[in-house]
Amino acid sequence: MNILGKVTVLPKLPAALRQLEELAYNLYWTWTPNASALYRDLNPELWERFNHNPVRTLLESSQSRLDELARDSHYVARVQRVLEDFDAYMNAQETWTTRHAQGLGKIAYFSMEYGFHESLPIYSGGLGVLAGDHCKSASDLGLPFVAVGLLFHQGYFRQMINRDGWQEEAYDELDLTTLPLKPARTPSGDEARLSIAIAGRNVHLRVWELKIGRIPVYLLDSNLPENDEHDRSLTARLYGGNQEWRIQQELILGVGGVRALRLLGVDATVFHMNEGHAAFLGLERIRELVTNGLDFASAVEAVASGSIFTTHTPVPAGNDAFTLDLIGRYLSDFPTQMGTTWEGMTELARHDQPWGPTFSMTVLALRLSRAANGVSELHGEVSRKMWNFLYPGAAPEEVPIGHVTNGVHTLTFLAQRLRDLYATVLPDDWKDRLEDREMWEAALPGIADESLVATLRDLKIDMIHFVRERVAQQSRRNGASAADIKAASNVLSPDALIIGFARRFATYKRATLLFRDRARLARIVNNPERPVQFVFAGKAHPADNPGKAFIQELYRLSQEPEFKGKIVVLENYDMNVARHLVQGVDIWLNNPRRPLEASGTSGMKASLNGALNFSILDGWWRESYDGTNGYPIGDEREFSSLDAQDDADSFSLYETLEEDIVPLYYHRDERGFNHAWLEKARRAIMTVAPDFSMQRQVIDYTTKYYLPLTRRALNVQTNDFAVAKELAGWKRYVRDRWNGVSIQASADVPATAEPGEAVTVRASLDLAGLTPRDVRVEAILEGEGSRTSVPLAVNDGGTYETRVPLENSGLYTIKARVLPAHEGLSNDLELGLLKWA
Ligand SMILES: *Cc1c(COP(=O)(O)O)cnc(C)c1O
């Protein structure tokens, strides 16, 4: 039997409810619980069954139920209120962008995964949720912004934990016709279809459009009858296959993504690569420009001028790289079409490893961008060290990788009850000023202990109900006894201190650290007056057996008599589970092996819901923890061995729990309240909600990177790419001569000196055909934790000289060096060339 086609027929919506359709197709409801509740109330059973998908719920709702609700004045009034807010949001004339970012060019954001909502499982963890949140805030701020990704029609897997505690993976075929997405259309109104060549085959792609408030997200899909089975499955699963699979998915994202934007008539100025997965977009853009007559080197300048790269990986092995053999098989057409040679192309991405040269997507992204960043201050530092080798002779702190610390989309993760409570003390325009710390600090003291404690307790009870339901379901599926199923329906107690831990089960996240001293943990959990309970959740990548072994160990421990019902392992961690947990627990635990947590974001979600973050001082928490807004684990230091680190961190974890957290949690004042705890919760909310909001993050990206890159990109394009050509020509001229450049320098250094004195530094250079205008000669004064650069001026005789002031006491070294210099460079190390005297 052939299926001839599929068609979505929505029921006939009564006039009063007509706009429920438009609203369902805009993911605005993912951060507006009052909007999603409208669909839930159509039919709560369908709503749960279809994983909170409003389109599907609407589609399956009976006509009689819709007619009934259309007559329910209370329901109709709720619809009207949501629609008024939605219309105001969509049609706002004034936004942050109109006020603060005039002249901003269109931004095209590329990411392999996006976490918008549980009903669209095209994310695996933090990276995807971050990308989804970035889009939501780009919409809130009114940025000119589009996003590009892949539509995985089997998504990331659904996790089941079997009776042995082993993770099993299920892939559900998504029914795209019942999801809140529609075929993207070209300016002439046709459905967007394109094809790209992959290793000699023509792979056909379709483009879907998701609406995230005011911005579109375009998702590419190869599951088309025109493709053979193999090609249809290229976009089946996120991170599903081997390297061969991966390179093809990355070609679809990078190459297909750029082509899709052209087809859709989207003219972007700034290209943002979220991780190296997207870096092929740079090659495709070079190919486009070369096809239009530009030479390779100028095209590289033009492309890089408008590009930014965000790295998320703090370990070398985590960076995406391909063998040259694989690149040869899949990108053999590229060099000629890019107007270069094989060496010219591979040089852009070359990363020599002990086992041979590789094509590193991170190196490619760094070379094809003029802005790069890590995702927290510490991660920026780690990244600069990691990529220092690309800039020989430079100090790590000079490596041109900055940082923007991650944030979370406040309204996506904030419980509706708290949102209502905060709204009673925040100013009317609070949703436009989420990043405004003064606003939060001024408002939060206005929330009375009584209201805060009652709301937090309600949320905790909601969470416990959710967990019980899930655990009971899981036991039933695993064929548990009636007694065990009953026990599952009674896990956790609202009167106990409840700690949540949920994230991907990558081994560095050390999910089992808590069990390092099992007897001690058992005493903490089973304390009759002051019990502590735990909820764990998380997926391991299907190929990560050590990660799965962690889940199993955890699950088995949770079934031991001393922990049963008090330590719960929940399956299928997704955005839905995440929301319930961060909104319902008292404490959020995170104990990664420092410094491997590039940022971490789940603790931010917990904090803005009044849970206290209890974490290693890594990633974001190292920046946020201020002694009043949560708890640290361990301190900021390095360890001689992993074992020593695990010992020290687990010891600190137990001690803080026993001596600080538990006593404070169970404390009651004369009024029967726990003012001290609630005060900490207020501090958590008022410090974390603004500083680690996605709104702050996207504002940072815009002012620090998107705006300057807009100017840079537009500048190099003018007059038929005159600046790009000039810069490329100048770089070639410098590179051709750099080998011959040398510098000799001397300094009149006294044995001792006093603050206020100065040292004269002189240098003479062999410029090997370059002119003094092409270089910068500088003296570097290095002290303990300080580094100053002072330029040397050239005199008529051709020698260079300067006086280096010694401002403070201390031990200093003085050195001199020469670097290429040009006003068009984004930073001194853009060419990666420098020579020391
Ligand atoms: C926020 C979130 C993450 C990221 O959590 P980390 O603490 O950064 O690891 C992962 N998965 C889901 C479903 C999330 O909502």
PDB file of N, CA and C and ligand atoms in Angstrom, residues 123-127 129-130 133 408 413 502-504 508-509 573-579 582 588 590 597 599-603 605 620, ligand 1:
ATOM      1  N   TYR A 123      16.962  17.816  20.633  1.00  0.00           N
ATOM      2  CA  TYR A 123      18.070  18.284  21.477  1.00  0.00           C
ATOM      3  C   TYR A 123      18.521  17.112  22.334  1.00  0.00           C
ATOM      4  N   SER A 124      19.785  17.163  22.774  1.00  0.00           N
ATOM      5  CA  SER A 124      20.246  16.109  23.675  1.00  0.00           C
ATOM      6  C   SER A 124      20.505  16.642  25.068  1.00  0.00           C
ATOM      7  N   GLY A 125      20.790  17.909  25.198  1.00  0.00           N
ATOM      8  CA  GLY A 125      21.082  18.429  26.532  1.00  0.00           C
ATOM      9  C   GLY A 125      21.308  19.925  26.518  1.00  0.00           C
ATOM     10  N   GLY A 126      22.225  20.359  27.357  1.00  0.00           N
ATOM     11  CA  GLY A 126      22.431  21.789  27.600  1.00  0.00           C
ATOM     12  C   GLY A 126      22.705  22.603  26.344  1.00  0.00           C
ATOM     13  N   LEU A 127      23.496  22.058  25.431  1.00  0.00           N
ATOM     14  CA  LEU A 127      23.831  22.820  24.220  1.00  0.00           C
ATOM     15  C   LEU A 127      22.564  23.173  23.442  1.00  0.00           C
ATOM     16  N   VAL A 129      19.355  23.181  24.586  1.00  0.00           N
ATOM     17  CA  VAL A 129      18.442  24.044  25.332  1.00  0.00           C
ATOM     18  C   VAL A 129      18.957  25.485  25.278  1.00  0.00           C
ATOM     19  N   LEU A 130      20.271  25.625  25.328  1.00  0.00           N
ATOM     20  CA  LEU A 130      20.863  26.952  25.232  1.00  0.00           C
ATOM     21  C   LEU A 130      20.522  27.593  23.891  1.00  0.00           C
ATOM     22  N   ASP A 133      16.880  28.567  23.890  1.00  0.00           N
ATOM     23  CA  ASP A 133      16.690  29.760  24.717  1.00  0.00           C
ATOM     24  C   ASP A 133      17.228  31.015  24.027  1.00  0.00           C
ATOM     25  N   VAL A 408      19.734  31.457  30.979  1.00  0.00           N
ATOM     26  CA  VAL A 408      18.562  30.647  30.641  1.00  0.00           C
ATOM     27  C   VAL A 408      17.371  31.560  30.351  1.00  0.00           C
ATOM     28  N   PHE A 413      11.488  28.631  32.074  1.00  0.00           N
ATOM     29  CA  PHE A 413      11.747  27.757  33.217  1.00  0.00           C
ATOM     30  C   PHE A 413      11.128  28.215  34.527  1.00  0.00           C
ATOM     31  N   ALA A 502      20.014  16.479  37.899  1.00  0.00           N
ATOM     32  CA  ALA A 502      19.601  15.990  36.583  1.00  0.00           C
ATOM     33  C   ALA A 502      20.430  16.652  35.516  1.00  0.00           C
ATOM     34  N   ARG A 503      20.960  15.840  34.642  1.00  0.00           N
ATOM     35  CA  ARG A 503      21.771  16.334  33.527  1.00  0.00           C
ATOM     36  C   ARG A 503      22.168  15.137  32.676  1.00  0.00           C
ATOM     37  N   ARG A 504      22.858  15.386  31.570  1.00  0.00           N
ATOM     38  CA  ARG A 504      23.394  14.283  30.781  1.00  0.00           C
ATOM     39  C   ARG A 504      24.342  13.483  31.673  1.00  0.00           C
ATOM     40  N   TYR A 508      32.213  12.988  33.367  1.00  0.00           N
ATOM     41  CA  TYR A 508      32.819  14.076  34.140  1.00  0.00           C
ATOM     42  C   TYR A 508      31.815  14.735  35.103  1.00  0.00           C
ATOM     43  N   LYS A 509      30.536  14.473  34.874  1.00  0.00           N
ATOM     44  CA  LYS A 509      29.529  15.072  35.751  1.00  0.00           C
ATOM     45  C   LYS A 509      29.367  14.286  37.060  1.00  0.00           C
ATOM     46  N   TYR A 573      14.876  11.933  31.082  1.00  0.00           N
ATOM     47  CA  TYR A 573      15.083  13.363  31.364  1.00  0.00           C
ATOM     48  C   TYR A 573      14.855  14.168  30.087  1.00  0.00           C
ATOM     49  N   ASP A 574      13.943  15.106  30.142  1.00  0.00           N
ATOM     50  CA  ASP A 574      13.718  16.006  29.009  1.00  0.00           C
ATOM     51  C   ASP A 574      13.316  17.363  29.575  1.00  0.00           C
ATOM     52  N   MET A 575      12.888  18.271  28.729  1.00  0.00           N
ATOM     53  CA  MET A 575      12.620  19.621  29.233  1.00  0.00           C
ATOM     54  C   MET A 575      11.435  19.632  30.198  1.00  0.00           C
ATOM     55  N   ASN A 576      10.533  18.695  30.014  1.00  0.00           N
ATOM     56  CA  ASN A 576       9.386  18.590  30.908  1.00  0.00           C
ATOM     57  C   ASN A 576       9.839  18.151  32.309  1.00  0.00           C
ATOM     58  N   VAL A 577      10.635  17.086  32.348  1.00  0.00           N
ATOM     59  CA  VAL A 577      11.160  16.629  33.632  1.00  0.00           C
ATOM     60  C   VAL A 577      12.002  17.750  34.252  1.00  0.00           C
ATOM     61  N   ALA A 578      12.811  18.395  33.423  1.00  0.00           N
ATOM     62  CA  ALA A 578      13.671  19.474  33.920  1.00  0.00           C
ATOM     63  C   ALA A 578      12.829  20.560  34.597  1.00  0.00           C
ATOM     64  N   ARG A 579      11.758  20.978  33.933  1.00  0.00           N
ATOM     65  CA  ARG A 579      10.922  22.038  34.515  1.00  0.00           C
ATOM     66  C   ARG A 579      10.349  21.596  35.856  1.00  0.00           C
ATOM     67  N   VAL A 582      13.381  21.479  38.523  1.00  0.00           N
ATOM     68  CA  VAL A 582      13.954  22.769  38.952  1.00  0.00           C
ATOM     69  C   VAL A 582      12.911  23.627  39.672  1.00  0.00           C
ATOM     70  N   TRP A 588      19.497  22.260  44.425  1.00  0.00           N
ATOM     71  CA  TRP A 588      19.912  21.709  43.131  1.00  0.00           C
ATOM     72  C   TRP A 588      21.395  21.389  43.221  1.00  0.00           C
ATOM     73  N   ASN A 590      25.041  19.970  41.770  1.00  0.00           N
ATOM     74  CA  ASN A 590      25.857  19.781  40.569  1.00  0.00           C
ATOM     75  C   ASN A 590      27.298  19.576  41.008  1.00  0.00           C
ATOM     76  N   GLU A 597      32.999  21.595  33.392  1.00  0.00           N
ATOM     77  CA  GLU A 597      31.647  22.092  33.136  1.00  0.00           C
ATOM     78  C   GLU A 597      31.805  23.472  32.512  1.00  0.00           C
ATOM     79  N   SER A 599      29.875  25.700  31.323  1.00  0.00           N
ATOM     80  CA  SER A 599      29.076  26.669  32.057  1.00  0.00           C
ATOM     81  C   SER A 599      28.138  25.950  33.016  1.00  0.00           C
ATOM     82  N   GLY A 600      27.263  25.088  32.444  1.00  0.00           N
ATOM     83  CA  GLY A 600      26.175  24.529  33.254  1.00  0.00           C
ATOM     84  C   GLY A 600      25.050  25.544  33.250  1.00  0.00           C
ATOM     85  N   THR A 601      23.807  25.071  33.142  1.00  0.00           N
ATOM     86  CA  THR A 601      22.698  26.015  33.154  1.00  0.00           C
ATOM     87  C   THR A 601      21.553  25.561  34.050  1.00  0.00           C
ATOM     88  N   SER A 602      21.487  24.272  34.376  1.00  0.00           N
ATOM     89  CA  SER A 602      20.298  23.822  35.107  1.00  0.00           C
ATOM     90  C   SER A 602      20.212  24.478  36.486  1.00  0.00           C
ATOM     91  N   GLY A 603      21.369  24.756  37.091  1.00  0.00           N
ATOM     92  CA  GLY A 603      21.358  25.429  38.391  1.00  0.00           C
ATOM     93  C   GLY A 603      20.764  26.831  38.315  1.00  0.00           C
ATOM     94  N   LYS A 605      18.283  27.613  36.345  1.00  0.00           N
ATOM     95  CA  LYS A 605      16.830  27.412  36.280  1.00  0.00           C
ATOM     96  C   LYS A 605      16.284  27.176  37.683  1.00  0.00           C
ATOM     97  N   TRP A 620      29.447  28.623  35.469  1.00  0.00           N
ATOM     98  CA  TRP A 620      28.706  29.830  35.879  1.00  0.00           C
ATOM     99  C   TRP A 620      28.725  30.045  37.392  1.00  0.00           C
TER     100      TRP A 620
HETATM  101  C1  LIG B   1      18.953  22.829  31.236  1.00  0.00           C
HETATM  102  C2  LIG B   1      18.965  21.459  30.681  1.00  0.00           C
HETATM  103  C3  LIG B   1      20.179  20.781  30.514  1.00  0.00           C
HETATM  104  C4  LIG B   1      21.503  21.392  30.866  1.00  0.00           C
HETATM  105  O1  LIG B   1      21.789  21.172  32.224  1.00  0.00           O
HETATM  106  P1  LIG B   1      23.273  21.283  32.792  1.00  0.00           P
HETATM  107  O2  LIG B   1      23.145  21.457  34.221  1.00  0.00           O
HETATM  108  O3  LIG B   1      23.886  22.457  32.110  1.00  0.00           O
HETATM  109  O4  LIG B   1      23.957  20.018  32.407  1.00  0.00           O
HETATM  110  C5  LIG B   1      20.146  19.503  29.992  1.00  0.00           C
HETATM  111  N1  LIG B   1      18.973  18.912  29.669  1.00  0.00           N
HETATM  112  C6  LIG B   1      17.794  19.533  29.825  1.00  0.00           C
HETATM  113  C7  LIG B   1      16.556  18.811  29.456  1.00  0.00           C
HETATM  114  C8  LIG B   1      17.746  20.826  30.337  1.00  0.00           C
HETATM  115  O5  LIG B   1      16.563  21.436  30.486  1.00  0.00           O
END
